[in-house]
PDB file of C-alpha atoms and ligand atoms in Angstrom:
ATOM      1  CA  MET A 101     200.037 121.309 252.606  1.00  0.00           C
ATOM      2  CA  ASP A 102     200.489 117.358 251.999  1.00  0.00           C
ATOM      3  CA  LEU A 103     203.678 117.115 250.680  1.00  0.00           C
ATOM      4  CA  ASN A 104     204.417 113.442 251.249  1.00  0.00           C
ATOM      5  CA  SER A 105     202.041 113.233 248.481  1.00  0.00           C
ATOM      6  CA  GLU A 106     203.950 112.239 245.231  1.00  0.00           C
ATOM      7  CA  ALA A 107     202.110 115.646 243.631  1.00  0.00           C
ATOM      8  CA  VAL A 108     204.774 117.735 244.826  1.00  0.00           C
ATOM      9  CA  SER A 109     205.062 120.782 242.964  1.00  0.00           C
ATOM     10  CA  LYS A 110     209.056 122.126 242.940  1.00  0.00           C
ATOM     11  CA  ILE A 111     209.619 125.684 243.387  1.00  0.00           C
ATOM     12  CA  THR A 112     212.374 126.618 240.518  1.00  0.00           C
ATOM     13  CA  VAL A 113     213.871 129.896 239.726  1.00  0.00           C
ATOM     14  CA  PRO A 114     211.458 130.104 236.879  1.00  0.00           C
ATOM     15  CA  ALA A 115     208.768 129.904 239.457  1.00  0.00           C
ATOM     16  CA  ILE A 116     210.358 132.718 241.322  1.00  0.00           C
ATOM     17  CA  LEU A 117     210.480 135.251 238.828  1.00  0.00           C
ATOM     18  CA  ASP A 118     206.478 134.438 237.639  1.00  0.00           C
ATOM     19  CA  ARG A 119     205.433 135.055 241.209  1.00  0.00           C
ATOM     20  CA  LYS A 120     206.430 138.831 240.765  1.00  0.00           C
ATOM     21  CA  LEU A 121     204.752 138.874 237.282  1.00  0.00           C
ATOM     22  CA  ARG A 122     201.504 137.400 238.910  1.00  0.00           C
ATOM     23  CA  GLY A 123     202.170 139.695 242.159  1.00  0.00           C
ATOM     24  CA  GLU A 124     202.410 136.791 244.777  1.00  0.00           C
ATOM     25  CA  LYS A 125     204.151 137.061 247.854  1.00  0.00           C
ATOM     26  CA  ILE A 126     207.310 135.243 247.873  1.00  0.00           C
ATOM     27  CA  THR A 127     208.209 133.189 251.165  1.00  0.00           C
ATOM     28  CA  CYS A 128     211.894 132.498 251.761  1.00  0.00           C
ATOM     29  CA  LEU A 129     213.346 130.893 255.624  1.00  0.00           C
ATOM     30  CA  THR A 130     216.671 130.000 256.518  1.00  0.00           C
ATOM     31  CA  ALA A 131     217.562 126.281 257.652  1.00  0.00           C
ATOM     32  CA  TYR A 132     220.544 124.722 258.433  1.00  0.00           C
ATOM     33  CA  ASP A 133     220.134 120.752 259.110  1.00  0.00           C
ATOM     34  CA  TYR A 134     217.860 118.190 258.291  1.00  0.00           C
ATOM     35  CA  PRO A 135     215.016 118.234 260.853  1.00  0.00           C
ATOM     36  CA  THR A 136     214.435 122.278 260.291  1.00  0.00           C
ATOM     37  CA  ALA A 137     214.601 121.847 256.693  1.00  0.00           C
ATOM     38  CA  ARG A 138     212.164 119.157 256.613  1.00  0.00           C
ATOM     39  CA  LEU A 139     209.692 121.181 258.501  1.00  0.00           C
ATOM     40  CA  VAL A 140     210.311 124.403 256.674  1.00  0.00           C
ATOM     41  CA  ASP A 141     209.825 122.376 253.895  1.00  0.00           C
ATOM     42  CA  GLU A 142     206.454 120.335 254.736  1.00  0.00           C
ATOM     43  CA  ALA A 143     204.972 124.067 255.624  1.00  0.00           C
ATOM     44  CA  GLY A 144     205.321 125.010 252.456  1.00  0.00           C
ATOM     45  CA  MET A 145     207.916 127.699 252.038  1.00  0.00           C
ATOM     46  CA  ASP A 146     209.162 129.153 248.608  1.00  0.00           C
ATOM     47  CA  ILE A 147     212.730 129.083 249.369  1.00  0.00           C
ATOM     48  CA  ILE A 148     215.249 128.067 252.132  1.00  0.00           C
ATOM     49  CA  LEU A 149     218.182 129.355 252.138  1.00  0.00           C
ATOM     50  CA  VAL A 150     221.473 127.920 253.867  1.00  0.00           C
ATOM     51  CA  GLY A 151     222.695 131.225 254.748  1.00  0.00           C
ATOM     52  CA  ASP A 152     225.899 132.224 256.226  1.00  0.00           C
ATOM     53  CA  SER A 153     224.005 132.981 259.512  1.00  0.00           C
ATOM     54  CA  LEU A 154     224.487 129.573 260.011  1.00  0.00           C
ATOM     55  CA  ALA A 155     227.962 131.122 261.560  1.00  0.00           C
ATOM     56  CA  GLN A 156     226.027 133.445 264.696  1.00  0.00           C
ATOM     57  CA  VAL A 157     222.743 131.297 264.939  1.00  0.00           C
ATOM     58  CA  VAL A 158     224.336 127.178 264.894  1.00  0.00           C
ATOM     59  CA  LEU A 159     228.020 127.735 265.214  1.00  0.00           C
ATOM     60  CA  GLY A 160     228.407 130.482 268.109  1.00  0.00           C
ATOM     61  CA  TYR A 161     230.285 132.884 266.040  1.00  0.00           C
ATOM     62  CA  ASP A 162     230.403 136.890 266.839  1.00  0.00           C
ATOM     63  CA  SER A 163     229.544 137.417 263.120  1.00  0.00           C
ATOM     64  CA  THR A 164     229.297 136.095 260.095  1.00  0.00           C
ATOM     65  CA  VAL A 165     232.367 136.668 258.942  1.00  0.00           C
ATOM     66  CA  PRO A 166     234.359 133.592 260.404  1.00  0.00           C
ATOM     67  CA  VAL A 167     232.668 131.165 258.444  1.00  0.00           C
ATOM     68  CA  THR A 168     234.057 128.725 255.679  1.00  0.00           C
ATOM     69  CA  VAL A 169     232.905 127.247 252.539  1.00  0.00           C
ATOM     70  CA  ASP A 170     233.611 123.295 254.397  1.00  0.00           C
ATOM     71  CA  GLU A 171     231.543 124.441 257.272  1.00  0.00           C
ATOM     72  CA  MET A 172     228.568 126.140 254.964  1.00  0.00           C
ATOM     73  CA  LEU A 173     228.879 122.896 252.508  1.00  0.00           C
ATOM     74  CA  HIS A 174     228.557 120.846 255.269  1.00  0.00           C
ATOM     75  CA  HIS A 175     225.103 122.069 256.761  1.00  0.00           C
ATOM     76  CA  LEU A 176     224.269 122.294 252.850  1.00  0.00           C
ATOM     77  CA  LYS A 177     223.957 118.813 252.584  1.00  0.00           C
ATOM     78  CA  ALA A 178     222.463 118.027 255.405  1.00  0.00           C
ATOM     79  CA  VAL A 179     219.476 121.114 254.334  1.00  0.00           C
ATOM     80  CA  ARG A 180     219.651 119.244 250.544  1.00  0.00           C
ATOM     81  CA  ARG A 181     218.803 115.540 252.150  1.00  0.00           C
ATOM     82  CA  ALA A 182     215.390 117.096 253.650  1.00  0.00           C
ATOM     83  CA  THR A 183     214.435 119.572 250.714  1.00  0.00           C
ATOM     84  CA  ARG A 184     211.801 117.966 248.430  1.00  0.00           C
ATOM     85  CA  ARG A 185     209.637 121.488 247.286  1.00  0.00           C
ATOM     86  CA  ALA A 186     211.628 124.656 247.954  1.00  0.00           C
ATOM     87  CA  LEU A 187     214.198 126.251 245.773  1.00  0.00           C
ATOM     88  CA  LEU A 188     217.225 125.945 247.500  1.00  0.00           C
ATOM     89  CA  VAL A 189     219.918 128.691 247.582  1.00  0.00           C
ATOM     90  CA  ALA A 190     223.618 128.800 249.395  1.00  0.00           C
ATOM     91  CA  ASP A 191     225.318 131.275 251.185  1.00  0.00           C
ATOM     92  CA  LEU A 192     228.725 132.153 249.765  1.00  0.00           C
ATOM     93  CA  PRO A 193     230.197 133.446 252.770  1.00  0.00           C
ATOM     94  CA  TYR A 194     232.773 135.934 253.950  1.00  0.00           C
ATOM     95  CA  GLY A 195     236.111 135.368 251.851  1.00  0.00           C
ATOM     96  CA  ALA A 196     234.549 132.497 248.826  1.00  0.00           C
ATOM     97  CA  TYR A 197     234.165 135.589 246.325  1.00  0.00           C
ATOM     98  CA  HIS A 198     236.711 137.915 246.930  1.00  0.00           C
ATOM     99  CA  LEU A 199     240.150 136.737 245.428  1.00  0.00           C
ATOM    100  CA  GLY A 200     238.675 136.412 241.694  1.00  0.00           C
ATOM    101  CA  ARG A 201     236.255 134.777 239.377  1.00  0.00           C
ATOM    102  CA  ALA A 202     238.251 131.298 239.423  1.00  0.00           C
ATOM    103  CA  GLU A 203     237.714 130.992 243.544  1.00  0.00           C
ATOM    104  CA  SER A 204     234.253 132.285 243.179  1.00  0.00           C
ATOM    105  CA  LEU A 205     233.339 129.707 240.817  1.00  0.00           C
ATOM    106  CA  ARG A 206     234.915 127.225 242.575  1.00  0.00           C
ATOM    107  CA  SER A 207     233.202 127.541 245.741  1.00  0.00           C
ATOM    108  CA  SER A 208     229.787 127.784 244.127  1.00  0.00           C
ATOM    109  CA  ILE A 209     230.376 124.929 241.683  1.00  0.00           C
ATOM    110  CA  ARG A 210     231.122 122.834 245.144  1.00  0.00           C
ATOM    111  CA  PHE A 211     228.009 124.496 246.390  1.00  0.00           C
ATOM    112  CA  VAL A 212     225.570 122.920 243.323  1.00  0.00           C
ATOM    113  CA  LYS A 213     227.781 119.710 242.833  1.00  0.00           C
ATOM    114  CA  GLU A 214     228.704 118.521 245.948  1.00  0.00           C
ATOM    115  CA  GLY A 215     225.677 120.296 248.450  1.00  0.00           C
ATOM    116  CA  GLY A 216     222.973 120.397 245.808  1.00  0.00           C
ATOM    117  CA  ALA A 217     222.231 123.804 245.824  1.00  0.00           C
ATOM    118  CA  GLU A 218     220.273 125.348 243.129  1.00  0.00           C
ATOM    119  CA  ALA A 219     220.787 128.621 243.416  1.00  0.00           C
ATOM    120  CA  VAL A 220     223.905 130.942 245.532  1.00  0.00           C
ATOM    121  CA  LYS A 221     223.955 134.378 246.796  1.00  0.00           C
ATOM    122  CA  LEU A 222     226.221 136.904 247.691  1.00  0.00           C
ATOM    123  CA  GLU A 223     226.359 140.067 248.934  1.00  0.00           C
ATOM    124  CA  GLY A 224     227.080 143.502 247.388  1.00  0.00           C
ATOM    125  CA  GLY A 225     226.029 145.762 244.302  1.00  0.00           C
ATOM    126  CA  ARG A 226     227.733 146.994 241.499  1.00  0.00           C
ATOM    127  CA  LYS A 227     230.943 145.809 242.828  1.00  0.00           C
ATOM    128  CA  ARG A 228     229.773 142.394 241.970  1.00  0.00           C
ATOM    129  CA  ALA A 229     228.228 142.910 238.770  1.00  0.00           C
ATOM    130  CA  ARG A 230     230.767 141.154 237.006  1.00  0.00           C
ATOM    131  CA  LEU A 231     231.027 138.574 238.971  1.00  0.00           C
ATOM    132  CA  VAL A 232     227.403 137.672 238.666  1.00  0.00           C
ATOM    133  CA  ALA A 233     227.304 137.647 235.491  1.00  0.00           C
ATOM    134  CA  ALA A 234     230.255 135.254 235.119  1.00  0.00           C
ATOM    135  CA  LEU A 235     227.634 132.748 237.446  1.00  0.00           C
ATOM    136  CA  VAL A 236     224.927 132.909 235.584  1.00  0.00           C
ATOM    137  CA  GLN A 237     227.069 132.381 232.746  1.00  0.00           C
ATOM    138  CA  ALA A 238     228.176 129.175 234.425  1.00  0.00           C
ATOM    139  CA  GLU A 239     224.282 128.165 234.742  1.00  0.00           C
ATOM    140  CA  ILE A 240     224.116 129.699 238.612  1.00  0.00           C
ATOM    141  CA  PRO A 241     221.761 131.520 239.596  1.00  0.00           C
ATOM    142  CA  VAL A 242     222.507 134.450 241.810  1.00  0.00           C
ATOM    143  CA  MET A 243     220.849 136.097 244.335  1.00  0.00           C
ATOM    144  CA  GLY A 244     221.861 139.497 245.434  1.00  0.00           C
ATOM    145  CA  HIS A 245     221.932 141.096 248.443  1.00  0.00           C
ATOM    146  CA  ILE A 246     222.186 144.814 249.489  1.00  0.00           C
ATOM    147  CA  GLY A 247     221.107 146.969 252.147  1.00  0.00           C
ATOM    148  CA  LEU A 248     222.758 146.263 255.570  1.00  0.00           C
ATOM    149  CA  THR A 249     225.252 143.422 254.615  1.00  0.00           C
ATOM    150  CA  PRO A 250     226.584 141.508 257.680  1.00  0.00           C
ATOM    151  CA  GLN A 251     229.758 140.434 255.983  1.00  0.00           C
ATOM    152  CA  SER A 252     230.634 144.330 255.727  1.00  0.00           C
ATOM    153  CA  LEU A 253     230.215 144.614 259.305  1.00  0.00           C
ATOM    154  CA  HIS A 254     234.092 146.353 259.760  1.00  0.00           C
ATOM    155  CA  ALA A 255     233.807 148.438 256.730  1.00  0.00           C
ATOM    156  CA  MET A 256     230.357 149.768 257.546  1.00  0.00           C
ATOM    157  CA  GLY A 257     231.313 150.261 261.349  1.00  0.00           C
ATOM    158  CA  GLY A 258     227.935 147.797 263.151  1.00  0.00           C
ATOM    159  CA  TYR A 259     224.978 146.346 261.475  1.00  0.00           C
ATOM    160  CA  ARG A 260     223.522 149.685 260.486  1.00  0.00           C
ATOM    161  CA  VAL A 261     220.686 151.260 257.951  1.00  0.00           C
ATOM    162  CA  GLN A 262     221.798 151.609 255.007  1.00  0.00           C
ATOM    163  CA  GLY A 263     220.042 153.857 252.635  1.00  0.00           C
ATOM    164  CA  LYS A 264     218.612 156.678 254.672  1.00  0.00           C
ATOM    165  CA  THR A 265     220.491 159.597 252.937  1.00  0.00           C
ATOM    166  CA  LEU A 266     219.526 160.890 249.537  1.00  0.00           C
ATOM    167  CA  ASP A 267     222.907 159.914 247.938  1.00  0.00           C
ATOM    168  CA  SER A 268     223.261 156.185 249.886  1.00  0.00           C
ATOM    169  CA  ALA A 269     219.575 155.754 249.077  1.00  0.00           C
ATOM    170  CA  THR A 270     220.602 156.574 245.201  1.00  0.00           C
ATOM    171  CA  GLU A 271     223.804 154.284 245.432  1.00  0.00           C
ATOM    172  CA  LEU A 272     221.805 151.240 246.469  1.00  0.00           C
ATOM    173  CA  LEU A 273     219.213 151.503 243.786  1.00  0.00           C
ATOM    174  CA  ALA A 274     222.291 151.681 241.327  1.00  0.00           C
ATOM    175  CA  ASP A 275     223.286 148.939 243.073  1.00  0.00           C
ATOM    176  CA  ALA A 276     220.438 147.054 242.345  1.00  0.00           C
ATOM    177  CA  GLN A 277     219.874 147.780 238.955  1.00  0.00           C
ATOM    178  CA  ALA A 278     223.470 146.817 238.270  1.00  0.00           C
ATOM    179  CA  LEU A 279     222.684 143.316 239.914  1.00  0.00           C
ATOM    180  CA  GLU A 280     219.559 143.068 237.740  1.00  0.00           C
ATOM    181  CA  ASP A 281     221.254 143.772 234.268  1.00  0.00           C
ATOM    182  CA  ALA A 282     223.868 141.087 235.357  1.00  0.00           C
ATOM    183  CA  GLY A 283     221.301 138.382 235.679  1.00  0.00           C
ATOM    184  CA  ALA A 284     220.573 137.719 238.985  1.00  0.00           C
ATOM    185  CA  PHE A 285     216.983 136.416 239.298  1.00  0.00           C
ATOM    186  CA  ALA A 286     216.155 137.950 242.722  1.00  0.00           C
ATOM    187  CA  LEU A 287     217.282 140.428 245.218  1.00  0.00           C
ATOM    188  CA  VAL A 288     217.381 140.035 249.261  1.00  0.00           C
ATOM    189  CA  LEU A 289     217.493 143.635 250.351  1.00  0.00           C
ATOM    190  CA  GLU A 290     218.481 143.912 254.049  1.00  0.00           C
ATOM    191  CA  GLY A 291     218.044 146.768 256.749  1.00  0.00           C
ATOM    192  CA  ILE A 292     216.744 149.573 254.804  1.00  0.00           C
ATOM    193  CA  PRO A 293     213.692 151.850 254.985  1.00  0.00           C
ATOM    194  CA  ARG A 294     210.305 150.901 253.679  1.00  0.00           C
ATOM    195  CA  GLU A 295     209.654 153.423 251.446  1.00  0.00           C
ATOM    196  CA  LEU A 296     213.367 152.841 249.378  1.00  0.00           C
ATOM    197  CA  ALA A 297     212.469 149.112 249.344  1.00  0.00           C
ATOM    198  CA  ALA A 298     209.171 150.020 247.593  1.00  0.00           C
ATOM    199  CA  LEU A 299     210.888 152.027 245.352  1.00  0.00           C
ATOM    200  CA  VAL A 300     213.516 148.901 243.840  1.00  0.00           C
ATOM    201  CA  THR A 301     210.874 146.834 244.190  1.00  0.00           C
ATOM    202  CA  ARG A 302     208.944 148.664 241.257  1.00  0.00           C
ATOM    203  CA  ARG A 303     211.707 149.790 239.383  1.00  0.00           C
ATOM    204  CA  LEU A 304     213.202 145.877 239.319  1.00  0.00           C
ATOM    205  CA  ARG A 305     211.573 142.987 237.309  1.00  0.00           C
ATOM    206  CA  ILE A 306     213.560 140.386 239.712  1.00  0.00           C
ATOM    207  CA  PRO A 307     211.397 139.832 242.747  1.00  0.00           C
ATOM    208  CA  THR A 308     213.298 141.312 245.954  1.00  0.00           C
ATOM    209  CA  ILE A 309     212.768 139.635 249.035  1.00  0.00           C
ATOM    210  CA  GLY A 310     212.715 141.773 252.524  1.00  0.00           C
ATOM    211  CA  ILE A 311     214.454 141.563 255.955  1.00  0.00           C
ATOM    212  CA  GLY A 312     214.162 144.731 257.739  1.00  0.00           C
ATOM    213  CA  ALA A 313     212.703 146.590 254.233  1.00  0.00           C
ATOM    214  CA  GLY A 314     209.297 146.814 255.046  1.00  0.00           C
ATOM    215  CA  PRO A 315     206.321 144.827 253.349  1.00  0.00           C
ATOM    216  CA  GLU A 316     206.017 146.060 249.964  1.00  0.00           C
ATOM    217  CA  CYS A 317     209.161 144.032 248.852  1.00  0.00           C
ATOM    218  CA  ASP A 318     207.440 140.422 247.084  1.00  0.00           C
ATOM    219  CA  GLY A 319     208.853 138.262 249.488  1.00  0.00           C
ATOM    220  CA  GLN A 320     209.761 138.056 252.962  1.00  0.00           C
ATOM    221  CA  VAL A 321     212.899 135.956 254.615  1.00  0.00           C
ATOM    222  CA  LEU A 322     214.124 135.506 258.497  1.00  0.00           C
ATOM    223  CA  VAL A 323     216.521 133.732 260.505  1.00  0.00           C
ATOM    224  CA  ILE A 324     214.553 130.623 261.421  1.00  0.00           C
ATOM    225  CA  HIS A 325     216.376 131.400 265.039  1.00  0.00           C
ATOM    226  CA  ASP A 326     214.891 134.368 264.903  1.00  0.00           C
ATOM    227  CA  LEU A 327     212.034 133.351 264.268  1.00  0.00           C
ATOM    228  CA  LEU A 328     211.672 130.891 266.748  1.00  0.00           C
ATOM    229  CA  GLY A 329     212.810 132.387 269.477  1.00  0.00           C
ATOM    230  CA  MET A 330     216.157 130.548 269.243  1.00  0.00           C
ATOM    231  CA  SER A 331     218.442 132.974 269.207  1.00  0.00           C
ATOM    232  CA  PHE A 332     220.193 134.696 272.187  1.00  0.00           C
ATOM    233  CA  THR A 333     220.917 138.209 271.381  1.00  0.00           C
ATOM    234  CA  PRO A 334     218.045 140.245 271.431  1.00  0.00           C
ATOM    235  CA  PRO A 335     215.923 140.400 268.668  1.00  0.00           C
ATOM    236  CA  ALA A 336     216.665 143.299 265.786  1.00  0.00           C
ATOM    237  CA  LYS A 337     213.184 145.634 265.358  1.00  0.00           C
ATOM    238  CA  PHE A 338     212.302 143.607 262.092  1.00  0.00           C
ATOM    239  CA  VAL A 339     212.160 140.376 263.473  1.00  0.00           C
ATOM    240  CA  ARG A 340     208.491 138.809 264.480  1.00  0.00           C
ATOM    241  CA  ARG A 341     208.575 135.650 267.254  1.00  0.00           C
ATOM    242  CA  TYR A 342     206.170 132.963 266.514  1.00  0.00           C
ATOM    243  CA  ALA A 343     207.697 130.414 268.999  1.00  0.00           C
ATOM    244  CA  ASP A 344     208.983 130.949 271.917  1.00  0.00           C
ATOM    245  CA  LEU A 345     211.078 127.862 271.396  1.00  0.00           C
ATOM    246  CA  ALA A 346     213.858 128.497 273.550  1.00  0.00           C
ATOM    247  CA  GLU A 347     211.771 128.685 277.036  1.00  0.00           C
ATOM    248  CA  VAL A 348     209.990 124.989 275.395  1.00  0.00           C
ATOM    249  CA  THR A 349     213.443 123.528 274.891  1.00  0.00           C
ATOM    250  CA  ARG A 350     214.512 124.792 278.850  1.00  0.00           C
ATOM    251  CA  GLN A 351     211.589 123.794 280.350  1.00  0.00           C
ATOM    252  CA  ALA A 352     211.497 120.239 278.794  1.00  0.00           C
ATOM    253  CA  VAL A 353     215.149 119.648 280.247  1.00  0.00           C
ATOM    254  CA  GLU A 354     215.067 121.246 283.327  1.00  0.00           C
ATOM    255  CA  ARG A 355     211.751 117.950 283.758  1.00  0.00           C
ATOM    256  CA  PHE A 356     213.922 115.720 282.537  1.00  0.00           C
ATOM    257  CA  ARG A 357     216.643 116.251 284.947  1.00  0.00           C
ATOM    258  CA  ASP A 358     214.680 116.878 287.925  1.00  0.00           C
ATOM    259  CA  ASP A 359     212.621 112.701 286.648  1.00  0.00           C
ATOM    260  CA  VAL A 360     215.942 111.770 286.526  1.00  0.00           C
ATOM    261  CA  LEU A 361     217.484 112.934 290.068  1.00  0.00           C
ATOM    262  CA  ALA A 362     214.426 112.077 291.399  1.00  0.00           C
ATOM    263  CA  GLY A 363     214.023 108.452 289.878  1.00  0.00           C
ATOM    264  CA  ASN A 364     211.238 108.895 287.887  1.00  0.00           C
ATOM    265  CA  PHE A 365     212.677 108.466 284.763  1.00  0.00           C
ATOM    266  CA  PRO A 366     212.678 106.172 283.433  1.00  0.00           C
ATOM    267  CA  GLY A 367     209.174 104.357 284.373  1.00  0.00           C
ATOM    268  CA  ASP A 368     208.244 100.941 283.750  1.00  0.00           C
ATOM    269  CA  ARG A 369     206.587 102.328 280.395  1.00  0.00           C
ATOM    270  CA  GLU A 370     209.510 103.234 279.200  1.00  0.00           C
ATOM    271  CA  SER A 371     211.429  99.712 280.578  1.00  0.00           C
ATOM    272  CA  TYR A 372     211.650  96.994 278.107  1.00  0.00           C
ATOM    273  CA  HIS A 373     210.728  93.739 279.802  1.00  0.00           C
ATOM    274  CA  TRP A 374     211.497  89.722 279.897  1.00  0.00           C
ATOM    275  CA  PRO A 375     208.918  87.117 278.500  1.00  0.00           C
ATOM    276  CA  ALA A 376     206.776  85.805 280.747  1.00  0.00           C
ATOM    277  CA  GLY A 377     208.997  82.590 283.040  1.00  0.00           C
ATOM    278  CA  LEU A 378     212.410  83.933 281.420  1.00  0.00           C
ATOM    279  CA  ARG A 379     213.083  85.482 284.934  1.00  0.00           C
ATOM    280  CA  GLU A 380     212.472  82.276 287.264  1.00  0.00           C
ATOM    281  CA  GLN A 381     213.704  80.428 284.628  1.00  0.00           C
ATOM    282  CA  PHE A 382     217.126  82.434 284.703  1.00  0.00           C
ATOM    283  CA  GLU A 383     217.135  82.652 288.443  1.00  0.00           C
ATOM    284  CA  LYS A 384     216.960  78.604 288.615  1.00  0.00           C
ATOM    285  CA  ASP A 385     219.580  78.673 286.557  1.00  0.00           C
ATOM    286  CA  VAL A 386     221.707  81.638 288.477  1.00  0.00           C
ATOM    287  CA  THR A 387     221.598  79.229 291.554  1.00  0.00           C
ATOM    288  CA  ARG A 388     222.035  75.853 289.813  1.00  0.00           C
ATOM    289  CA  ARG A 389     225.930  77.335 288.645  1.00  0.00           C
ATOM    290  CA  GLY A 390     226.170  78.092 292.174  1.00  0.00           C
TER     291      GLY A 390
HETATM  292  O1  LIG B 282     222.683 134.393 256.476  1.00  0.00           O
HETATM  293  C1  LIG B 282     221.608 134.731 256.198  1.00  0.00           C
HETATM  294  O2  LIG B 282     220.417 134.227 257.161  1.00  0.00           O
HETATM  295  C2  LIG B 282     220.455 136.225 255.283  1.00  0.00           C
HETATM  296  C3  LIG B 282     219.624 136.016 255.194  1.00  0.00           C
HETATM  297  C4  LIG B 282     219.156 137.201 256.289  1.00  0.00           C
HETATM  298  C5  LIG B 282     218.760 136.656 254.302  1.00  0.00           C
HETATM  299  O3  LIG B 282     221.117 136.403 254.458  1.00  0.00           O
END
């Protein structure tokens, strides 16, 4: 796909909804900086998510809980500058929508006005339905996120697959329905059995985007560092590594180190030169001046 041509067809919220009607899969990856977002956009991803996974994969926090609105915004702006085609979604971090509607609107409006986001994502089901409706009323498209919601780490007592009992599966279906009714345009289903994800996907009119939720979802999302082999924790069961960039990076850095230590870098090809004759002129001049 040549995304440098002028004929780049922008992915919009209605275009994402249309995908479900047509039975076409939706592709989504996270990005947190300019070069990654450019490559992801140019490769033709439908959605770029500036996820709060930023906290762990880029900023080195232990969980997604500590990352702030300002930190998210800083990275969102870089991704915005790189993104031409994909729909740009920004994750509301923990604490950005927990103190009430006004604060949630403020965080979201900052993402849209200052960061250039075209939609926001937030975690939680029925308890967020009124908030989702308020954001939609404020012209901000919302992507829901249910199942294993990493911001509820402490409440869940760890990262555990959700919806494995009849009761919890019923709750999750009710959450999904409530978010659709509140006006969410898509729903991330994370860490749930594929049978449950398939059922939710069939029941909803809005598309489901799965991560650890099996192949029947309308789309799939991964954290780009997992896909590229650039994360330092063992990958979750649902991750497929398409590259080992950590190893490629390590080897490149070690070769650079060895070349510098051995005096092999820079070589003549990596050096600038005086124009012909300047050296003799300079030496003569230095000698004359004493
Ligand atoms: O923060 C994130 O990257 C996410 C995706 C895993 C869906 O929420």
